[in-house]
XYZ file of C-alpha atoms in Angstrom:
630
model
C 155.816 123.753 115.345
C 157.827 121.336 113.215
C 157.033 117.683 112.633
C 158.600 114.989 114.869
C 159.185 115.014 118.637
C 162.437 114.230 120.481
C 162.212 112.641 123.912
C 164.495 114.256 126.537
C 165.891 116.846 124.124
C 169.569 117.625 124.734
C 170.073 114.270 126.455
C 170.246 112.056 123.413
C 166.610 110.928 123.525
C 164.984 109.123 120.643
C 163.065 111.016 117.962
C 159.510 109.959 117.245
C 158.018 110.686 113.849
C 154.866 112.778 114.137
C 152.676 115.023 112.017
C 152.265 118.563 113.333
C 148.582 119.564 113.235
C 149.176 123.046 114.652
C 149.220 124.366 118.183
C 150.449 121.727 120.582
C 148.909 118.796 118.695
C 151.052 116.068 117.152
C 149.767 112.788 115.648
C 152.282 109.919 115.727
C 152.997 107.849 112.625
C 152.519 104.080 112.991
C 153.972 101.332 110.887
C 152.817 97.745 110.619
C 155.635 95.268 111.152
C 155.597 91.476 110.856
C 158.949 90.849 112.594
C 159.413 89.316 116.018
C 161.168 90.928 118.978
C 164.163 92.904 117.781
C 163.508 92.074 114.135
C 162.422 94.791 111.703
C 160.320 93.139 109.005
C 157.993 95.834 107.635
C 154.691 95.230 105.914
C 155.155 96.889 102.556
C 152.288 98.559 100.720
C 151.752 98.030 97.005
C 149.962 100.074 94.365
C 149.454 97.053 92.116
C 149.301 93.256 92.469
C 152.183 92.269 94.827
C 154.652 89.452 94.051
C 153.837 85.994 95.372
C 156.635 86.042 97.965
C 155.566 89.371 99.490
C 154.590 89.267 103.150
C 150.852 89.313 103.799
C 148.482 89.625 106.722
C 145.891 86.869 107.234
C 142.288 88.072 107.183
C 139.306 86.212 108.613
C 135.798 87.091 107.428
C 133.153 87.652 110.077
C 130.544 84.881 110.012
C 126.839 85.466 109.907
C 124.831 86.428 112.964
C 122.051 83.957 113.811
C 118.925 84.835 115.798
C 116.878 81.748 116.584
C 113.610 81.444 118.512
C 112.325 77.961 119.351
C 109.441 78.861 121.733
C 110.806 76.535 124.412
C 108.751 77.807 127.377
C 105.363 76.224 128.028
C 102.013 77.663 129.020
C 98.865 79.510 127.983
C 99.371 83.141 126.917
C 103.132 82.536 126.937
C 105.318 84.066 124.241
C 109.089 84.026 123.888
C 110.900 87.056 125.294
C 112.380 87.554 121.818
C 108.996 88.963 120.796
C 107.005 91.883 122.172
C 103.881 91.390 124.261
C 101.226 90.716 121.600
C 98.134 92.711 120.790
C 95.273 90.201 120.992
C 91.659 91.043 120.088
C 88.419 89.304 119.213
C 88.923 86.134 121.214
C 92.180 85.002 119.613
C 94.256 82.908 122.030
C 97.866 81.775 122.011
C 100.137 79.388 123.858
C 103.500 77.678 123.723
C 103.955 73.942 124.015
C 106.287 71.219 122.725
C 108.711 73.917 121.543
C 106.178 75.684 119.323
C 103.980 78.777 119.295
C 100.281 78.112 118.676
C 97.974 80.937 117.575
C 94.279 79.979 117.741
C 92.505 82.352 115.349
C 88.893 81.905 116.545
C 85.836 82.801 114.517
C 85.265 86.485 115.277
C 85.466 89.064 112.508
C 88.597 91.222 112.409
C 90.122 89.334 115.364
C 93.893 89.855 115.629
C 97.153 88.580 117.071
C 100.107 90.912 116.470
C 103.665 90.728 117.753
C 107.133 91.624 116.502
C 110.718 90.744 117.335
C 112.316 92.866 120.040
C 115.208 93.721 117.738
C 115.597 94.746 114.107
C 118.062 94.050 111.308
C 119.418 95.866 108.268
C 121.046 94.727 105.051
C 121.170 91.167 103.747
C 119.372 88.493 105.751
C 117.645 85.133 105.584
C 114.325 84.569 107.406
C 113.185 80.997 108.106
C 110.177 79.641 109.940
C 108.453 76.286 110.246
C 104.677 76.412 109.923
C 101.762 73.991 110.287
C 98.085 74.970 110.009
C 95.269 72.835 111.393
C 93.303 73.836 108.295
C 93.141 76.556 105.634
C 89.859 78.417 105.465
C 88.548 81.588 103.840
C 88.244 84.767 105.906
C 91.315 83.890 107.948
C 94.764 85.348 107.295
C 98.133 84.613 108.883
C 101.251 86.559 107.912
C 104.923 86.273 108.808
C 106.736 89.402 107.649
C 109.936 91.380 107.615
C 108.687 94.944 107.998
C 109.593 98.365 109.351
C 107.863 99.969 112.348
C 106.312 103.425 112.111
C 104.644 103.529 115.525
C 102.909 101.427 118.170
C 100.013 102.218 120.493
C 99.126 105.209 118.312
C 95.769 106.930 118.867
C 93.336 106.983 115.989
C 89.995 108.664 115.246
C 87.487 107.292 112.749
C 86.199 110.105 110.527
C 83.845 107.887 108.508
C 83.595 104.305 107.333
C 86.224 105.155 104.688
C 88.544 107.527 106.574
C 90.747 107.119 109.664
C 93.220 109.633 111.129
C 96.166 108.274 113.122
C 98.112 110.552 115.483
C 101.810 109.797 114.999
C 103.987 112.516 116.585
C 107.244 113.052 114.718
C 106.346 110.887 111.732
C 108.362 111.397 108.557
C 105.560 111.340 105.965
C 104.892 114.388 103.771
C 102.382 115.380 101.113
C 104.570 113.436 98.685
C 103.597 110.266 100.579
C 99.919 110.472 99.596
C 98.891 107.265 97.817
C 101.549 105.115 99.476
C 100.357 102.084 101.448
C 100.918 101.192 105.109
C 99.544 98.373 107.287
C 97.092 99.268 110.063
C 97.290 96.451 112.613
C 96.813 95.646 116.290
C 93.592 97.660 116.351
C 91.918 98.175 119.736
C 88.900 100.253 120.675
C 86.500 100.485 117.724
C 85.781 97.575 115.378
C 88.400 98.589 112.828
C 89.397 96.358 109.925
C 93.115 95.467 109.911
C 94.824 95.637 106.546
C 96.910 97.563 104.044
C 95.606 101.057 103.344
C 96.615 104.092 101.282
C 97.632 107.440 102.747
C 95.001 110.078 101.923
C 96.542 113.158 103.563
C 99.297 114.153 105.959
C 99.755 116.754 108.685
C 103.532 117.020 108.872
C 104.973 115.510 112.033
C 101.531 115.160 113.636
C 99.006 112.848 111.960
C 98.265 110.701 108.921
C 94.841 110.103 107.384
C 94.174 106.838 105.570
C 91.506 105.752 103.108
C 90.005 102.575 104.569
C 87.089 100.244 103.853
C 84.504 98.538 106.034
C 85.196 100.523 109.214
C 82.422 101.825 111.503
C 81.260 105.403 111.043
C 82.966 106.667 114.204
C 85.143 105.587 117.093
C 88.575 105.864 118.649
C 91.284 103.563 119.899
C 94.914 102.613 119.364
C 96.757 100.742 116.637
C 100.159 99.934 115.145
C 101.456 101.400 111.893
C 103.960 99.106 110.232
C 105.042 97.798 106.860
C 105.664 100.916 104.807
C 108.336 98.551 103.469
C 108.096 94.798 103.899
C 108.588 91.221 102.713
C 105.363 89.321 103.358
C 104.347 85.657 103.483
C 100.538 85.641 103.695
C 98.675 82.391 104.315
C 95.178 83.180 103.085
C 92.407 81.216 101.420
C 91.578 77.524 101.616
C 94.464 75.958 99.647
C 97.090 74.338 101.891
C 99.733 74.415 99.151
C 99.570 78.167 98.500
C 101.145 81.243 100.034
C 100.698 84.828 98.826
C 104.178 86.350 98.519
C 105.075 89.987 97.951
C 107.481 92.787 98.830
C 106.898 96.504 99.290
C 109.256 99.502 99.280
C 108.248 102.931 100.545
C 104.543 102.186 100.236
C 104.525 100.561 96.805
C 104.156 96.829 96.207
C 104.240 94.627 93.136
C 101.104 92.663 94.083
C 100.825 89.205 95.575
C 102.140 86.166 93.753
C 100.187 83.045 94.693
C 103.135 80.681 95.060
C 102.868 76.911 95.307
C 104.595 75.458 98.384
C 104.810 71.965 99.916
C 101.823 72.212 102.288
C 100.793 73.875 105.514
C 98.984 70.670 106.510
C 100.898 68.432 108.925
C 103.862 67.973 108.938
C 103.999 71.434 107.353
C 106.815 73.241 105.612
C 109.762 75.525 106.310
C 109.566 78.880 104.546
C 112.739 80.753 103.541
C 112.968 84.432 102.586
C 116.396 85.335 101.205
C 116.846 89.135 101.097
C 120.142 90.055 99.421
C 119.607 93.779 98.924
C 119.203 93.213 95.195
C 116.500 90.557 95.263
C 114.133 88.741 97.624
C 113.580 85.018 97.005
C 110.835 82.782 98.442
C 111.830 79.146 98.996
C 110.544 76.282 101.102
C 111.562 72.796 102.137
C 110.058 69.753 103.822
C 110.203 69.670 107.608
C 110.888 65.946 107.557
C 114.488 64.753 107.466
C 115.901 64.119 104.008
C 119.152 62.693 102.721
C 119.273 65.200 99.863
C 118.725 68.978 99.694
C 115.060 69.720 99.063
C 114.902 73.519 99.143
C 112.781 74.703 96.202
C 112.566 78.249 94.845
C 108.924 79.337 94.604
C 108.889 83.070 93.762
C 111.032 86.187 93.850
C 110.985 89.969 93.764
C 113.573 92.198 92.080
C 111.555 95.418 92.336
C 109.899 97.179 95.278
C 112.132 95.480 97.830
C 112.978 97.182 101.154
C 116.097 99.352 101.306
C 119.085 97.663 102.933
C 119.571 100.524 105.435
C 116.074 100.144 106.879
C 115.378 98.545 110.264
C 113.224 95.466 109.622
C 111.505 93.486 112.384
C 110.063 89.974 112.227
C 106.264 90.257 112.572
C 103.697 87.548 113.313
C 100.210 88.745 112.427
C 96.934 86.835 112.442
C 93.867 88.771 111.297
C 90.414 87.430 110.452
C 88.357 88.906 107.651
C 85.266 91.093 107.715
C 83.212 87.894 107.423
C 83.503 85.399 110.279
C 85.516 82.251 109.458
C 83.351 79.134 109.542
C 85.636 77.515 112.138
C 88.783 78.283 114.084
C 92.271 77.620 112.708
C 95.397 76.951 114.759
C 98.685 78.126 113.253
C 101.784 76.495 114.741
C 105.253 77.995 114.365
C 107.937 75.459 115.266
C 110.705 78.048 115.103
C 111.585 81.441 113.678
C 115.169 82.291 112.783
C 116.986 85.112 111.069
C 120.530 84.955 109.735
C 122.217 88.310 109.174
C 125.124 88.023 106.754
C 127.495 90.253 104.858
C 126.560 90.753 101.224
C 129.888 90.341 99.398
C 129.474 89.976 95.631
C 132.362 88.190 93.913
C 133.392 88.935 90.343
C 135.841 86.671 88.488
C 138.281 88.817 86.542
C 138.236 88.334 82.798
C 135.160 86.076 82.826
C 132.534 87.066 80.281
C 128.934 87.739 81.241
C 126.911 84.538 81.076
C 123.981 83.994 78.759
C 122.943 82.023 75.709
C 125.739 83.593 73.644
C 128.442 82.979 76.262
C 127.330 79.696 77.798
C 130.206 77.949 79.622
C 131.183 74.387 78.724
C 130.477 71.592 81.218
C 132.367 68.305 81.163
C 131.156 65.167 82.968
C 134.159 63.339 84.380
C 134.638 60.166 86.378
C 133.720 57.652 83.668
C 129.914 57.906 83.983
C 128.064 54.617 83.542
C 125.508 55.159 80.761
C 123.059 52.254 80.865
C 120.960 52.989 77.834
C 119.156 55.489 75.676
C 115.475 56.323 75.830
C 113.062 56.828 72.997
C 111.190 60.105 72.651
C 108.052 60.143 74.769
C 109.067 57.205 76.969
C 108.466 57.415 80.713
C 111.210 57.434 83.338
C 111.107 57.241 87.117
C 113.061 59.514 89.402
C 113.610 63.216 88.930
C 115.222 63.970 85.544
C 117.616 66.915 85.574
C 117.928 69.181 82.529
C 121.521 68.954 81.323
C 121.093 71.049 78.183
C 120.773 70.466 74.480
C 117.902 69.704 72.142
C 117.322 67.726 68.992
C 114.957 70.470 67.798
C 111.873 68.788 69.201
C 112.886 67.294 72.534
C 114.855 68.653 75.489
C 117.636 66.242 76.403
C 117.416 65.164 80.051
C 119.263 62.582 82.132
C 118.560 60.618 85.299
C 121.223 59.897 87.922
C 121.353 57.074 90.479
C 122.161 57.446 94.198
C 125.906 57.187 93.514
C 125.799 59.999 90.982
C 126.098 57.773 87.917
C 124.266 58.673 84.731
C 121.931 55.725 84.187
C 119.513 56.739 81.441
C 118.858 59.466 78.947
C 115.309 60.772 78.897
C 113.505 63.318 76.782
C 110.775 65.855 77.439
C 108.982 67.134 74.355
C 109.340 70.846 73.645
C 106.454 70.774 71.145
C 103.203 69.299 72.459
C 100.075 68.540 70.426
C 97.396 69.314 72.979
C 94.543 68.816 70.498
C 94.994 66.675 67.389
C 93.672 68.099 64.135
C 89.940 67.383 63.833
C 86.678 69.087 62.932
C 85.108 71.160 65.723
C 81.390 71.883 65.367
C 80.249 72.732 68.911
C 81.571 74.725 71.842
C 84.067 72.546 73.719
C 86.471 72.850 76.643
C 89.459 70.548 76.435
C 90.604 68.145 79.114
C 92.982 69.340 81.829
C 96.566 69.276 80.546
C 99.783 69.145 82.586
C 102.935 70.958 81.408
C 106.138 68.930 81.484
C 108.872 71.451 80.785
C 109.804 75.108 80.792
C 108.899 78.445 82.337
C 106.768 79.699 79.443
C 104.830 78.534 76.410
C 103.329 79.621 73.099
C 100.101 78.228 71.625
C 99.583 77.799 67.883
C 96.232 76.966 66.250
C 96.524 75.843 62.620
C 93.087 75.939 60.962
C 92.970 73.980 57.709
C 89.235 74.028 56.842
C 86.227 76.239 57.710
C 82.621 75.676 56.617
C 79.202 77.014 57.558
C 77.394 80.342 57.454
C 79.267 83.169 59.260
C 81.245 80.665 61.340
C 83.257 81.999 64.288
C 85.738 80.408 66.696
C 86.826 82.115 69.927
C 89.637 80.397 71.841
C 90.609 81.285 75.405
C 93.600 79.897 77.315
C 92.953 79.131 80.985
C 95.326 78.018 83.737
C 94.770 76.444 87.149
C 97.127 76.576 90.123
C 95.288 73.961 92.205
C 95.487 70.988 89.850
C 92.379 71.803 87.810
C 89.744 72.701 90.405
C 89.649 76.458 89.798
C 90.547 78.188 86.537
C 91.513 81.701 85.474
C 91.712 83.192 81.977
C 95.183 84.275 80.842
C 94.759 84.964 77.115
C 91.990 85.311 74.524
C 92.803 84.829 70.824
C 91.244 87.304 68.399
C 88.214 85.758 66.708
C 88.997 83.145 64.053
C 86.775 83.073 60.954
C 88.980 81.605 58.209
C 91.790 79.139 57.602
C 95.265 80.137 58.684
C 97.833 79.781 61.445
C 97.054 81.682 64.654
C 99.605 82.144 67.443
C 99.578 83.552 70.943
C 102.509 85.575 72.271
C 104.936 83.716 74.530
C 103.161 83.476 77.900
C 104.812 82.870 81.294
C 103.451 80.010 83.377
C 101.369 81.123 86.361
C 99.588 77.845 87.149
C 100.342 74.144 86.982
C 97.566 73.055 84.590
C 96.216 74.398 81.278
C 93.102 73.991 79.146
C 91.446 75.651 76.138
C 87.884 77.001 75.979
C 86.713 76.832 72.337
C 83.501 78.724 71.626
C 81.917 78.083 68.215
C 79.302 80.358 66.605
C 77.417 80.712 63.359
C 75.106 78.418 61.410
C 76.341 74.806 60.994
C 79.902 75.903 61.683
C 82.881 73.569 61.377
C 86.556 74.317 62.011
C 89.233 71.723 61.301
C 91.960 72.768 63.671
C 94.711 71.524 65.973
C 96.114 73.118 69.130
C 99.896 72.890 69.567
C 101.926 74.193 72.515
C 105.641 75.015 72.468
C 107.273 74.596 75.896
C 109.969 77.223 76.431
C 112.711 77.130 79.055
C 113.510 80.849 79.299
C 111.766 83.467 81.408
C 109.614 86.013 79.574
C 107.819 89.221 80.396
C 104.217 88.764 81.524
C 101.336 89.345 79.109
C 97.615 88.812 79.730
C 94.616 89.521 77.465
C 90.833 89.158 77.544
C 88.402 90.051 74.756
C 84.829 91.031 75.694
C 82.101 90.952 73.058
C 79.078 91.124 75.371
C 79.727 94.195 77.541
C 76.489 96.193 77.912
C 77.901 99.499 76.653
C 74.511 101.229 76.948
C 74.267 100.374 80.667
C 76.092 102.474 83.268
C 78.659 100.617 85.402
C 78.648 97.454 83.285
C 82.017 95.756 83.711
C 84.172 93.211 81.937
C 85.526 90.106 83.613
C 88.526 90.678 85.885
C 91.994 90.092 84.421
C 94.858 89.095 86.712
C 97.681 91.473 85.789
C 100.170 90.757 88.587
C 103.736 91.507 87.462
C 102.427 93.471 84.474
C 103.463 97.121 84.347
C 101.205 98.487 81.600
C 97.534 98.232 80.660
C 95.904 98.771 77.285
C 92.221 98.907 76.378
C 91.081 98.791 72.743
C 87.385 99.582 72.153
C 85.783 98.907 68.780
C 82.208 100.097 68.254
C 79.641 99.740 65.529
C 76.948 102.328 65.106
C 76.256 104.582 68.107
C 73.983 107.542 68.716
C 76.084 108.392 71.780
C 79.266 106.349 72.262
C 79.981 105.064 75.787
C 82.895 106.179 77.963
C 85.159 103.457 79.372
C 87.268 103.574 82.542
C 90.102 101.110 83.279
C 90.039 100.072 86.950
C 92.359 98.155 89.258
C 92.011 96.211 92.485
C 94.549 94.998 95.057
C 92.195 93.016 97.305
C 90.820 90.295 95.016
C 88.136 92.572 93.574
C 86.574 93.773 96.834
C 87.445 97.393 96.028
C 88.279 99.061 92.719
C 90.051 102.310 91.808
C 90.446 104.245 88.562
C 93.586 103.781 86.465
C 94.214 106.643 84.077
C 91.381 108.755 82.700
C 88.066 107.617 81.250
C 88.004 107.574 77.439
C 85.027 107.920 75.114
C 84.488 105.521 72.243
C 83.906 106.596 68.651
C 81.014 105.288 66.548
C 82.051 102.806 63.841
C 85.676 103.139 64.873
C 88.407 101.835 67.170
C 89.872 103.741 70.105
C 92.976 102.747 72.068
C 93.911 104.082 75.500
C 96.564 102.889 77.902
C 98.125 103.353 81.339
C 101.769 102.857 82.288
C 103.564 102.080 85.563
C 100.593 100.056 86.834
C 100.935 97.801 89.892
C 97.421 96.410 90.255
C 96.537 92.818 91.138
C 93.381 92.747 88.977
C 92.170 94.968 86.149
C 88.832 95.449 84.435
C 87.011 97.938 82.203
C 83.835 99.708 83.376
C 81.223 101.733 81.480
C 81.594 105.069 83.308
C 79.196 106.903 80.981
C 76.532 104.852 79.228
C 76.146 104.986 75.499
C 72.920 105.394 73.575
C 72.116 103.101 70.682
C 75.715 101.882 70.748
C 76.770 98.470 69.409
C 79.884 96.799 70.799
C 82.155 94.923 68.446
C 84.967 94.075 70.885
C 86.692 95.418 73.970
C 90.216 94.063 74.431
C 91.941 94.526 77.792
C 95.648 93.679 77.870
C 98.280 93.714 80.602
C 101.959 93.601 79.681
């Protein structure tokens, strides 16, 4: 049959343009027209940029979708209908009052509160929630997450204290999923330990067996499997200004970043998670009203983030540890909201990629009122904003008044003398030092004089993220025995304070040295290093100190031995639960007498790393063992 159809053929009917698809099927052509009644004003298509006077159709973008829960109802054991009926175990209680959800954690081991939103979202989204904690205490954990759901009310059987099989009909895991991590939560029946566990084996479409820790030897019950992919805000430990932040994709996570936030103490803080599909960003802001924006970026993830076509629910999960908390904590959520928005990247045609080589120019207009200049090292009130530029020693900063006028120039030194040059004769730890600029730093130790018999100087860099109460080692310098200039690699900041542990050895040793720190504004790849000179290599299972290797992707161990009848064998190990459990990374490697051996592992995602003597040596003498993450 030919194209086009004539109405009332033979009677002068109109012809309608159609496309013949065969048989008796015709599809009519349509044409967009902008004219009014009786006016033919067609909308013309173009294959290139149209002229400015061409007709156009207005387009309105769809705004974001906002889901907001304010917990308005009041009463004990009341929870907003936007969330599922919670799983509550171990004496945890909950209530809603004064437009807030209160979860009272109690003091029982492994006690839980678990609920999720009744709907899920895909793609780009922004999660916000206001949180206040009556206290922060060890052995209590409270998480707010974006996570997928694998199954609820699933039956499980405990095979042993380290093995649990979960029946999950129709699950999608295969043998290729072994080693991936999933959260076991909402546990009823036996005294199971909620947490993140690795898949040990899979029966296709039927069951999944997990490697667990601390469970009873036998038992049955039900649980929820969730968080094969997630974005997690975990309030754990006793520091009110910390949150453990991480993301996971298909069972693999980067490892928690302990991010500094305002505080979970009253009046609390508002947490933001911005998930764009390319990156997840952790931010927070004060709950109190403010005349100026106060949202601060705290951490981010650009790897191991959930796919944007995955259904993610909002989860609220309280779970106590395997040791009873000393007292009960109440977590209060003032609101939970999620904004779903279209992810529309915009590219400006002809604009070069930005960076140090293509930095755009910025002009300050409006006749700024410059009051005066500041001398290097002088103090200034307010919050200086980095405007760019340097005189080679000092970053140029300015301060602006409430009207936006530039009122003073200030400077922040880029090169800091943390320890003035002087003779060091005994082991000393420096005072606590506070960084004033940058995202990274490099430490230089110029040594101008060395005296004594076999003098040695070992310098370790330590950081603190709680203002100087607790410290962790980030880098050990190789041993210094002579004059010279010794430099660390460029190290990213992890804490908010720094100090140097200087260990002196030998007979009447003296080192004339200074310690200088360059403050660097650019982001750098992580690097961490410890050097062990006391590991008992002739004792089985002797271990080095733990090294925090979060965000590192590779590990290297360098073992140098003196004489040895039988050299020891060393195994690199990792932990993802603050050192409670350890697993092997790579294969164990034997040392060589009077020689140096290097072995490494790539694509590592551990939180902590250490080296362990997996086969004891005989008559072996350790020179050094260097463990590095990078």
